[in-house]
Short mmCIF file of C-alpha atoms (C1' of nucleotides) in Angstrom, two decimals:
data_model
loop_
_atom_site.label_atom_id
_atom_site.label_comp_id
_atom_site.label_asym_id
_atom_site.label_seq_id
_atom_site.Cartn_x
_atom_site.Cartn_y
_atom_site.Cartn_z
CA MET A 123 157.61 -131.46 106.41
CA ALA A 124 158.88 -129.05 103.85
CA SER A 125 162.06 -131.05 103.65
CA THR A 126 163.90 -131.26 100.40
CA GLN A 127 165.05 -134.79 101.01
CA PHE A 128 161.98 -136.38 99.46
CA GLN A 129 161.58 -133.94 96.62
CA PRO A 130 162.59 -134.76 93.09
CA ILE A 131 165.34 -132.54 91.75
CA GLN A 132 164.65 -129.10 90.40
CA GLY A 133 162.29 -128.91 87.48
CA MET A 134 161.25 -132.55 87.67
CA SER A 135 158.12 -133.96 89.19
CA ASP A 136 156.44 -137.13 90.21
CA ILE A 137 153.30 -137.77 88.24
CA ALA A 138 151.05 -139.84 90.44
CA PRO A 139 147.43 -140.55 91.34
CA PRO A 140 145.03 -138.86 91.16
CA ASP A 141 146.59 -136.64 88.47
CA ILE A 142 147.85 -139.58 86.47
CA ALA A 143 144.29 -140.32 85.28
CA LEU A 144 144.37 -137.26 83.04
CA TRP A 145 147.73 -138.28 81.60
CA GLN A 146 146.34 -141.70 80.80
CA MET A 147 143.31 -140.21 79.07
CA ILE A 148 145.57 -137.98 76.98
CA GLU A 149 147.78 -140.87 75.98
CA ASN A 150 144.94 -143.28 75.29
CA ARG A 151 143.05 -140.89 73.06
CA ALA A 152 146.24 -139.89 71.28
CA ARG A 153 146.84 -143.54 70.45
CA GLU A 154 143.31 -143.89 69.09
CA ILE A 155 143.64 -140.87 66.84
CA PHE A 156 147.12 -141.81 65.64
CA ALA A 157 145.81 -145.22 64.66
CA ARG A 158 143.14 -143.60 62.48
CA TYR A 159 145.79 -141.60 60.67
CA CYS A 160 147.90 -144.73 60.35
CA PHE A 161 150.79 -143.60 62.51
CA GLU A 162 152.61 -146.27 64.51
CA GLU A 163 154.47 -145.91 67.76
CA VAL A 164 158.23 -145.83 68.10
CA ARG A 165 160.16 -145.71 71.36
CA THR A 166 163.69 -144.50 71.00
CA PRO A 167 166.28 -144.25 73.80
CA VAL A 168 166.30 -141.16 75.98
CA LEU A 169 170.09 -141.08 75.81
CA GLU A 170 171.79 -140.47 72.46
CA LYS A 171 175.15 -139.31 71.20
CA THR A 172 175.44 -135.58 71.74
CA GLU A 173 176.38 -135.01 68.13
CA LEU A 174 173.05 -136.39 66.95
CA PHE A 175 171.36 -133.40 68.53
CA SER A 176 173.98 -130.81 67.72
CA HIS A 177 173.92 -131.80 64.05
CA SER A 178 170.20 -131.97 63.56
CA LEU A 179 169.04 -129.13 65.80
CA GLY A 180 171.94 -126.83 64.94
CA GLU A 181 175.29 -126.33 66.64
CA THR A 182 174.47 -122.79 67.68
CA THR A 183 170.89 -123.19 68.87
CA GLU A 184 170.21 -122.40 72.51
CA VAL A 185 168.85 -125.89 73.07
CA VAL A 186 172.15 -127.43 72.05
CA THR A 187 174.55 -124.88 73.50
CA LYS A 188 172.94 -124.26 76.87
CA GLU A 189 170.13 -126.60 77.68
CA MET A 190 171.19 -130.18 77.17
CA TYR A 191 172.04 -132.57 79.95
CA THR A 192 175.30 -133.90 78.60
CA LEU A 193 177.51 -136.51 80.19
CA GLU A 194 180.47 -138.61 79.36
CA ASP A 195 180.17 -142.37 79.72
CA ARG A 196 182.94 -144.68 80.87
CA GLY A 197 184.24 -145.02 77.35
CA GLY A 198 184.64 -141.26 77.06
CA ARG A 199 181.67 -140.88 74.69
CA GLN A 200 179.67 -137.67 74.80
CA LEU A 201 176.03 -138.47 75.44
CA SER A 202 172.99 -136.30 75.99
CA LEU A 203 169.51 -136.79 77.33
CA ARG A 204 167.20 -136.03 74.45
CA PRO A 205 165.94 -132.43 74.47
CA GLU A 206 163.33 -133.28 71.79
CA GLY A 207 162.06 -136.29 69.93
CA THR A 208 162.59 -135.75 66.23
CA ALA A 209 166.33 -136.37 66.05
CA GLY A 210 166.09 -139.80 67.63
CA VAL A 211 163.23 -140.86 65.38
CA ILE A 212 165.13 -139.77 62.29
CA ARG A 213 168.19 -141.67 63.50
CA TYR A 214 166.03 -144.76 63.89
CA ILE A 215 164.60 -144.38 60.40
CA ALA A 216 168.03 -143.76 58.92
CA GLY A 217 169.22 -147.01 60.43
CA SER A 218 166.23 -149.06 59.34
CA GLY A 219 166.16 -148.15 55.68
CA GLU A 220 163.12 -149.29 53.75
CA ALA A 221 161.92 -151.41 56.62
CA ALA A 222 160.83 -148.45 58.72
CA ASN A 223 157.33 -147.11 58.65
CA ASN A 224 157.57 -143.49 57.57
CA ARG A 225 154.66 -142.41 59.73
CA LEU A 226 155.61 -142.66 63.38
CA PHE A 227 154.50 -141.21 66.67
CA TYR A 228 156.20 -141.13 70.05
CA LEU A 229 155.45 -140.09 73.56
CA GLY A 230 157.90 -139.71 76.36
CA SER A 231 160.15 -137.62 78.53
CA MET A 232 162.41 -134.91 77.17
CA PHE A 233 165.07 -133.04 79.13
CA ARG A 234 166.25 -129.47 79.04
CA CYS A 235 168.27 -127.87 81.78
CA GLU A 236 166.59 -124.45 81.91
CA ARG A 237 165.20 -122.41 84.76
CA PRO A 238 161.73 -123.79 85.39
CA GLN A 239 158.69 -121.57 85.15
CA ALA A 240 155.04 -121.85 84.19
CA GLY A 241 154.80 -124.48 81.46
CA ARG A 242 158.48 -125.29 81.58
CA LYS A 243 159.98 -128.25 83.36
CA ARG A 244 163.43 -129.75 83.09
CA GLN A 245 161.95 -133.16 82.51
CA PHE A 246 158.83 -132.68 80.45
CA HIS A 247 156.72 -134.84 78.20
CA GLN A 248 156.00 -134.65 74.55
CA ILE A 249 153.64 -136.40 72.22
CA GLY A 250 154.82 -136.04 68.68
CA VAL A 251 154.55 -137.38 65.17
CA GLU A 252 156.92 -137.55 62.22
CA ALA A 253 155.75 -138.14 58.66
CA ILE A 254 158.79 -138.73 56.52
CA GLY A 255 158.50 -137.86 52.85
CA ALA A 256 159.43 -135.32 50.21
CA PRO A 257 158.00 -131.83 50.67
CA ASN A 258 154.34 -131.83 49.74
CA PRO A 259 151.88 -129.21 50.95
CA LEU A 260 149.19 -131.85 51.27
CA ALA A 261 151.34 -133.80 53.72
CA ASP A 262 151.83 -130.68 55.84
CA ALA A 263 148.11 -130.01 55.85
CA GLU A 264 147.37 -133.60 56.78
CA VAL A 265 149.62 -133.44 59.81
CA ILE A 266 148.06 -130.17 60.91
CA ALA A 267 144.66 -131.81 60.48
CA LEU A 268 145.82 -134.66 62.70
CA GLN A 269 146.94 -132.23 65.32
CA VAL A 270 143.65 -130.34 65.35
CA HIS A 271 141.78 -133.64 65.50
CA LEU A 272 143.82 -134.65 68.50
CA LEU A 273 143.01 -131.44 70.36
CA ALA A 274 139.33 -132.01 69.69
CA ALA A 275 139.58 -135.61 70.90
CA TRP A 276 140.94 -134.34 74.20
CA GLY A 277 138.06 -131.90 74.46
CA LEU A 278 140.30 -128.86 74.27
CA GLU A 279 138.68 -125.62 73.19
CA GLY A 280 140.11 -122.21 72.52
CA ALA A 281 143.33 -123.34 70.89
CA LYS A 282 144.57 -121.46 67.85
CA VAL A 283 146.91 -122.63 65.12
CA ARG A 284 149.40 -120.03 63.95
CA LEU A 285 151.06 -120.77 60.63
CA ASN A 286 153.96 -119.38 58.68
CA THR A 287 156.76 -120.42 56.39
CA ILE A 288 160.45 -119.98 56.93
CA GLY A 289 161.14 -120.90 53.33
CA LEU A 290 163.86 -123.02 51.82
CA PRO A 291 167.44 -123.06 53.08
CA GLU A 292 168.36 -121.24 49.86
CA ASP A 293 165.98 -118.43 50.83
CA ARG A 294 167.45 -117.95 54.21
CA ALA A 295 170.30 -115.67 53.16
CA ALA A 296 167.89 -113.49 51.20
CA VAL A 297 165.47 -113.33 54.12
CA ILE A 298 168.17 -112.33 56.56
CA LYS A 299 169.54 -109.74 54.18
CA GLY A 300 166.10 -108.31 53.40
CA LEU A 301 165.14 -108.20 57.05
CA ARG A 302 168.35 -106.45 58.04
CA GLU A 303 167.88 -103.85 55.33
CA ALA A 304 164.31 -103.23 56.38
CA ILE A 305 165.20 -102.91 60.06
CA ARG A 306 168.47 -101.01 59.72
CA PRO A 307 166.84 -97.56 59.44
CA HIS A 308 165.12 -98.20 62.79
CA LEU A 309 168.12 -99.70 64.51
CA ASN A 310 168.47 -96.91 67.04
CA GLU A 311 164.87 -97.48 68.17
CA LEU A 312 165.82 -100.94 69.43
CA PRO A 313 167.04 -101.80 72.91
CA GLU A 314 170.62 -102.93 73.27
CA ASP A 315 170.08 -106.69 73.41
CA ALA A 316 167.86 -106.47 70.34
CA GLN A 317 170.60 -104.66 68.47
CA GLN A 318 172.86 -107.54 69.38
CA ARG A 319 170.34 -109.99 67.99
CA PHE A 320 170.10 -107.92 64.84
CA LYS A 321 173.61 -109.15 64.15
CA THR A 322 173.40 -112.70 65.46
CA ASN A 323 169.84 -113.76 64.68
CA VAL A 324 167.57 -111.20 63.02
CA LEU A 325 164.75 -113.69 62.61
CA ARG A 326 164.38 -113.82 66.36
CA LEU A 327 163.48 -110.15 66.44
CA LEU A 328 160.21 -111.01 64.73
CA ASP A 329 158.73 -112.81 67.73
CA SER A 330 160.29 -110.61 70.39
CA LYS A 331 158.04 -109.64 73.30
CA ASP A 332 159.69 -106.27 73.67
CA GLU A 333 157.29 -103.46 72.72
CA ALA A 334 159.94 -101.32 71.10
CA VAL A 335 161.00 -104.25 68.95
CA GLN A 336 157.42 -105.07 68.03
CA LYS A 337 156.88 -101.51 66.88
CA VAL A 338 159.79 -101.76 64.51
CA VAL A 339 158.81 -105.22 63.34
CA ALA A 340 155.34 -103.93 62.46
CA LYS A 341 156.93 -101.65 59.87
CA VAL A 342 158.87 -104.47 58.26
CA PRO A 343 157.38 -106.41 55.33
CA PRO A 344 156.46 -110.07 56.04
CA VAL A 345 159.34 -112.49 55.56
CA ILE A 346 157.70 -114.20 52.58
CA GLU A 347 158.40 -111.05 50.56
CA PHE A 348 162.05 -111.99 50.59
CA MET A 349 161.49 -115.60 49.62
CA SER A 350 161.53 -117.37 46.30
CA ALA A 351 158.35 -117.92 44.30
CA GLU A 352 158.60 -121.60 45.11
CA SER A 353 158.49 -121.01 48.85
CA ARG A 354 155.56 -118.66 48.55
CA ALA A 355 153.64 -121.08 46.36
CA TYR A 356 154.27 -123.84 48.89
CA LEU A 357 152.76 -121.83 51.71
CA ASP A 358 149.79 -120.85 49.56
CA ALA A 359 149.15 -124.49 48.75
CA VAL A 360 149.21 -125.44 52.44
CA ILE A 361 146.77 -122.66 53.27
CA LYS A 362 144.48 -123.63 50.41
CA THR A 363 144.39 -127.27 51.48
CA LEU A 364 143.65 -126.35 55.08
CA LYS A 365 140.78 -124.22 53.88
CA GLN A 366 139.40 -127.19 51.95
CA LEU A 367 139.63 -129.28 55.08
CA GLU A 368 137.88 -126.48 56.99
CA ILE A 369 140.73 -126.09 59.43
CA ASP A 370 141.09 -122.66 60.91
CA VAL A 371 144.57 -121.25 61.00
CA GLU A 372 145.95 -117.80 61.46
CA VAL A 373 148.79 -116.92 59.15
CA ASP A 374 151.30 -115.01 61.20
CA ALA A 375 154.35 -113.55 59.50
CA SER A 376 156.16 -113.12 62.82
CA LEU A 377 156.20 -116.81 63.68
CA VAL A 378 159.70 -118.26 63.64
CA ARG A 379 161.19 -121.45 65.03
CA GLY A 380 164.35 -121.92 66.97
CA LEU A 381 165.64 -125.18 65.61
CA ASP A 382 167.76 -125.12 62.48
CA TYR A 383 166.16 -128.09 60.78
CA TYR A 384 162.92 -126.39 59.79
CA VAL A 385 162.11 -125.60 56.15
CA HIS A 386 158.88 -124.34 54.58
CA THR A 387 155.84 -124.71 56.81
CA VAL A 388 156.05 -124.00 60.52
CA TRP A 389 153.21 -123.68 62.98
CA GLU A 390 152.39 -123.62 66.61
CA VAL A 391 149.27 -124.12 68.66
CA VAL A 392 148.68 -121.46 71.28
CA HIS A 393 146.22 -121.30 74.14
CA GLY A 394 145.35 -118.34 76.29
CA SER A 395 145.65 -120.18 79.59
CA LEU A 396 149.34 -120.85 79.32
CA GLY A 397 151.15 -117.78 80.64
CA ALA A 398 154.39 -116.68 79.07
CA GLN A 399 154.99 -120.06 77.45
CA ASN A 400 151.79 -119.90 75.44
CA ALA A 401 152.55 -122.56 72.84
CA LEU A 402 151.33 -126.02 73.69
CA SER A 403 152.72 -127.42 70.50
CA GLY A 404 155.23 -126.64 67.83
CA GLY A 405 155.43 -128.18 64.43
CA GLY A 406 156.84 -127.84 60.99
CA ARG A 407 158.46 -129.30 57.97
CA TYR A 408 162.11 -130.15 58.35
CA ARG A 409 165.16 -131.43 56.56
CA ILE A 410 167.63 -133.37 58.66
CA GLU A 411 170.92 -134.92 57.68
CA VAL A 412 172.03 -138.00 59.51
CA GLY A 413 175.37 -139.28 58.32
CA LYS A 414 175.22 -139.07 54.52
CA LYS A 415 171.47 -139.39 54.31
CA THR A 416 169.02 -136.52 54.16
CA PHE A 417 165.49 -136.84 55.41
CA ASP A 418 162.55 -134.65 54.63
CA GLY A 419 159.57 -134.82 56.88
CA VAL A 420 156.85 -132.97 58.69
CA GLY A 421 155.80 -133.31 62.28
CA PHE A 422 154.86 -131.71 65.54
CA ALA A 423 155.51 -132.11 69.24
CA MET A 424 153.01 -131.25 71.91
CA GLY A 425 154.02 -130.46 75.46
CA VAL A 426 151.85 -132.69 77.61
CA GLU A 427 152.21 -130.49 80.73
CA ARG A 428 151.00 -127.52 78.69
CA VAL A 429 148.13 -129.49 77.22
CA ILE A 430 147.11 -130.34 80.77
CA THR A 431 147.20 -126.69 81.83
CA ALA A 432 144.99 -125.80 78.88
CA LEU A 433 142.58 -128.67 79.53
CA GLU A 434 142.25 -127.66 83.16
CA ALA A 435 141.45 -124.11 82.08
CA ASN A 436 138.64 -125.71 80.06
CA GLY A 437 137.37 -127.42 83.20
CA ILE A 438 138.71 -130.83 82.18
CA GLY A 439 140.57 -132.48 85.04
CA ALA A 440 141.79 -135.78 86.35
CA ALA A 441 138.71 -136.31 88.51
CA GLN A 442 136.61 -136.97 85.42
CA PHE A 443 138.82 -139.85 84.42
CA ALA A 444 139.43 -141.44 87.78
CA PRO A 445 139.27 -145.23 87.73
CA ALA A 446 135.97 -146.84 88.69
CA PRO A 447 135.86 -147.53 92.41
CA PRO A 448 136.38 -151.15 93.40
CA VAL A 449 134.12 -153.54 95.24
CA PHE A 450 135.35 -153.92 98.82
CA ILE A 451 135.26 -157.13 100.80
CA VAL A 452 134.97 -157.01 104.57
CA SER A 453 135.83 -160.10 106.59
CA LEU A 454 135.37 -161.10 110.17
CA GLY A 455 137.26 -164.00 111.66
CA GLU A 456 140.11 -166.03 110.32
CA ALA A 457 138.01 -168.58 108.46
CA ALA A 458 136.11 -165.85 106.63
CA LEU A 459 139.33 -164.03 105.81
CA ASN A 460 140.65 -167.10 104.08
CA GLU A 461 137.43 -167.77 102.21
CA ASN A 462 137.22 -164.14 101.17
CA LEU A 463 140.68 -164.32 99.76
CA LEU A 464 139.38 -166.94 97.33
CA LEU A 465 136.34 -164.80 96.58
CA LEU A 466 138.61 -161.85 95.90
CA GLN A 467 140.65 -163.82 93.42
CA MET A 468 137.57 -165.22 91.72
CA LEU A 469 136.02 -161.80 91.29
CA ARG A 470 139.23 -160.38 89.89
CA GLN A 471 139.48 -163.17 87.38
CA ARG A 472 135.93 -162.40 86.30
CA GLY A 473 136.96 -158.82 85.63
CA VAL A 474 135.67 -157.14 88.75
CA ALA A 475 137.99 -154.62 90.40
CA CYS A 476 138.01 -155.40 94.08
CA GLU A 477 140.00 -154.95 97.19
CA MET A 478 139.93 -156.27 100.73
CA GLU A 479 141.55 -155.77 104.10
CA LEU A 480 144.16 -158.48 104.55
CA SER A 481 144.83 -158.06 108.23
CA ASP A 482 142.39 -158.89 110.97
CA ARG A 483 140.96 -155.46 111.72
CA LYS A 484 137.70 -154.47 113.23
CA VAL A 485 134.67 -154.26 110.99
CA LYS A 486 134.46 -150.58 111.66
CA ALA A 487 137.98 -149.96 110.47
CA GLN A 488 137.37 -152.07 107.40
CA MET A 489 134.19 -150.19 106.56
CA LYS A 490 136.03 -146.95 106.96
CA ARG A 491 138.64 -148.05 104.51
CA ALA A 492 135.96 -149.27 102.10
CA ASN A 493 134.40 -145.84 102.24
CA LYS A 494 137.71 -144.18 101.55
CA THR A 495 138.32 -146.24 98.43
CA GLY A 496 135.02 -144.90 97.14
CA ALA A 497 133.49 -148.38 96.93
CA LYS A 498 129.86 -148.35 95.89
CA GLN A 499 129.34 -151.92 96.98
CA VAL A 500 130.74 -153.80 99.93
CA ILE A 501 130.59 -157.54 100.45
CA ILE A 502 130.55 -158.46 104.12
CA ARG A 503 131.21 -162.05 105.06
CA GLY A 504 132.03 -163.27 108.55
CA ASP A 505 131.64 -166.61 110.23
CA THR A 506 127.85 -166.27 110.41
CA GLU A 507 127.55 -165.80 106.64
CA LEU A 508 130.07 -168.53 106.04
CA GLU A 509 127.92 -171.02 107.95
CA LYS A 510 124.80 -170.01 106.07
CA GLY A 511 126.62 -169.91 102.75
CA ILE A 512 125.57 -166.37 102.01
CA PHE A 513 127.04 -162.94 101.48
CA VAL A 514 125.89 -159.58 102.76
CA LEU A 515 125.95 -157.05 99.96
CA LYS A 516 125.84 -153.48 101.11
CA ASP A 517 125.07 -150.47 98.95
CA MET A 518 127.23 -147.70 100.37
CA LYS A 519 125.32 -144.86 98.84
CA GLU A 520 121.88 -146.00 99.98
CA GLY A 521 123.18 -147.45 103.20
CA THR A 522 121.07 -150.55 102.62
CA GLN A 523 122.20 -154.15 102.65
CA ARG A 524 120.77 -157.58 101.92
CA GLU A 525 121.76 -161.21 101.99
CA VAL A 526 122.48 -162.91 98.68
CA GLU A 527 123.76 -166.27 97.54
CA LEU A 528 126.73 -166.78 95.28
CA PRO A 529 124.96 -166.90 91.87
CA GLU A 530 123.06 -163.74 92.63
CA LEU A 531 126.21 -162.05 93.89
CA MET A 532 127.97 -162.81 90.63
CA GLU A 533 124.97 -161.49 88.77
CA LEU A 534 125.03 -158.21 90.65
CA LEU A 535 128.69 -157.39 90.26
"C1'" G B 180 172.54 -117.36 83.19
"C1'" U B 181 169.61 -112.56 85.24
"C1'" G B 182 165.59 -110.48 88.20
"C1'" G B 183 160.83 -110.42 91.43
"C1'" G B 184 157.72 -113.18 95.00
"C1'" U B 185 157.42 -117.20 98.54
"C1'" G B 186 159.23 -121.09 102.28
"C1'" U B 187 155.35 -122.02 109.77
"C1'" A B 188 152.01 -129.44 111.47
"C1'" G B 189 150.25 -134.54 106.02
"C1'" C B 190 147.34 -130.16 103.28
"C1'" U B 191 145.56 -124.75 103.17
"C1'" C B 192 147.14 -120.91 105.91
"C1'" A B 193 147.14 -117.24 110.86
"C1'" G B 194 151.06 -115.51 113.81
"C1'" U B 195 150.17 -108.18 115.74
"C1'" U B 196 156.04 -102.62 116.57
"C1'" G B 197 161.41 -109.18 117.98
"C1'" G B 198 158.97 -111.05 124.34
"C1'" U B 199 157.13 -116.66 128.18
"C1'" U B 200 155.06 -123.97 126.79
"C1'" A B 201 153.93 -121.54 118.10
"C1'" G B 202 148.01 -121.50 116.50
"C1'" A B 203 143.32 -122.53 113.32
"C1'" G B 204 140.62 -125.29 109.65
"C1'" C B 205 140.87 -129.72 106.94
"C1'" G B 206 143.04 -134.49 107.24
"C1'" U B 207 144.94 -138.58 110.53
"C1'" C B 208 144.18 -141.73 114.86
"C1'" A B 209 141.13 -143.32 119.15
"C1'" G B 210 136.47 -143.50 121.76
"C1'" G B 211 130.61 -142.80 121.66
"C1'" U B 212 129.73 -151.28 124.36
"C1'" U B 213 128.36 -156.54 121.72
"C1'" G B 214 129.91 -157.41 113.43
"C1'" U B 215 128.99 -151.64 109.66
"C1'" G B 216 131.41 -146.47 106.56
"C1'" A B 217 130.13 -141.31 105.15
"C1'" U B 218 126.96 -137.53 109.05
"C1'" C B 219 127.08 -136.00 114.54
"C1'" C B 220 129.55 -135.77 119.56
"C1'" U B 221 134.17 -136.34 122.64
"C1'" G B 222 139.30 -136.77 122.89
"C1'" A B 223 144.47 -137.38 121.06
"C1'" A B 224 148.94 -137.14 118.23
"C1'" U B 225 152.04 -134.32 114.96
"C1'" G B 226 156.27 -128.89 113.95
"C1'" U B 227 165.01 -128.68 114.21
"C1'" C B 228 158.81 -122.02 111.91
"C1'" G B 229 163.40 -124.64 104.52
"C1'" C B 230 168.83 -124.95 106.05
"C1'" G B 231 173.40 -122.39 108.05
"C1'" G B 232 175.42 -118.20 110.30
"C1'" G B 233 174.92 -113.23 112.63
"C1'" U B 234 172.59 -109.09 115.72
"C1'" U B 235 169.98 -109.24 120.68
"C1'" C B 236 168.85 -110.41 127.55
"C1'" A B 237 165.29 -112.53 123.89
"C1'" A B 238 164.37 -114.17 116.79
"C1'" A B 239 159.14 -117.73 113.12
"C1'" U B 240 159.61 -112.24 113.31
"C1'" C B 241 165.70 -108.12 111.92
"C1'" C B 242 170.53 -108.91 108.79
"C1'" C B 243 173.74 -112.10 105.62
"C1'" G B 244 174.43 -116.55 103.05
"C1'" U B 245 172.38 -120.98 101.05
"C1'" C B 246 168.73 -124.40 99.14
"C1'" A B 247 163.95 -125.14 97.21
"C1'" C B 248 159.28 -123.61 95.13
"C1'" U B 249 157.07 -119.97 91.99
"C1'" C B 250 156.71 -116.12 88.23
"C1'" A B 251 159.14 -113.22 84.48
"C1'" C B 252 163.44 -112.29 81.06
"C1'" C B 253 166.06 -115.49 77.71
"C1'" C B 254 164.70 -119.67 74.92
"C1'" C B 255 161.21 -123.20 73.74
"C1'" A B 256 156.88 -127.82 73.85
#
RNA sequence: GUGGGUGUAGCUCAGUUGGUUAGAGCGUCAGGUUGUGAUCCUGAAUGUCGCGGGUUCAAAUCCCGUCACUCACCCCA
């Protein structure tokens, strides 16, 4: 029934078997790799004060102005479901002082109330890291290395890292001014909405998809030209270190980021399979103020749904990570059912995954169910076997079966 | 927020210029004798044709609205 009454709300989905196996693989391997880079997990609340996000992401960013799920609690406080993970982690660190590890990772749901499309859900999942510390090109390169390592651990091929700098906050005015001056002569070549953005957010013109805009942007010098020597040297150092580490990146002067907290290095990982939302990850160095404290750090967030799309395009799917099929126990008669219940428990305690039919159904029905679970081995024990103290062990693939005693059964499973 | 496409059984879809009890494949369930699955054979069940309204003697089919899915813009992971 195509009824809406059992569907989750728009832009949100149930993640369930068999697909869940791929999610688990992604999370498990991420944990392994994070451990090697000495990042530890943090789980922050999904609900935070709205101002935490508006301050750190920027009051005027689209995410804050249009996309947050915001609500008022009974005390009249403005709260929002987190649209990203960094702000909450920084708040945690700010509150923990010296005690907090400055290398943290997180994974969990994020919420943005946008129109869903390919690679964009309203509840989506991110895996991210934050390495807190003063700006240091080596730290940026290390985090990019971690990210590339992670992609490899998942078996993902064909991903590209695009890298750029957006410079220091002090550079920003110069960049905007320089960009405006460079574009102004071509202003009449731009469509109307782009002319609007020329005033409100010139940087955004750089990564516009509009052909007319791209034509103009191609004539404009790269943004680093407008930046201080310090900013340029920082980017060069990051690039040099990545080269040493033999990590392939593509420096792309048109890459910009939407959140206000970014400084210096920014990057994204793109993959051809993704449709219009072609970035499966976004990262960068940032500077965030929480209360009177300022935090410098570098990190990234990967969209798990997008990673999955890319993996599937690589032929990597949930089926490859499905749990091993259980052993199935078939009973006949009440006495055998009870005895088999004990057997079931014993096997489970020995580490064997197994399942059995708990109601008194026909052998045929039980076998059918065993087959459906994918069981390779089936133990059949009815009253006859019970009397003889044996078990019938059937190999489902071969279709053969033989009688065994308990010690041998244990041996075989 | 704006625009395009789609919405028929659990799933994938057919349904001709509006015309009688709406179909297929897969899946499900039951049989093919006594305690054996998958294969094979036989049979069965299942649809407010997304929802609401309108046009018509007659609507799954045409019109309007609405909801949802999907893709794109925008923005972002």
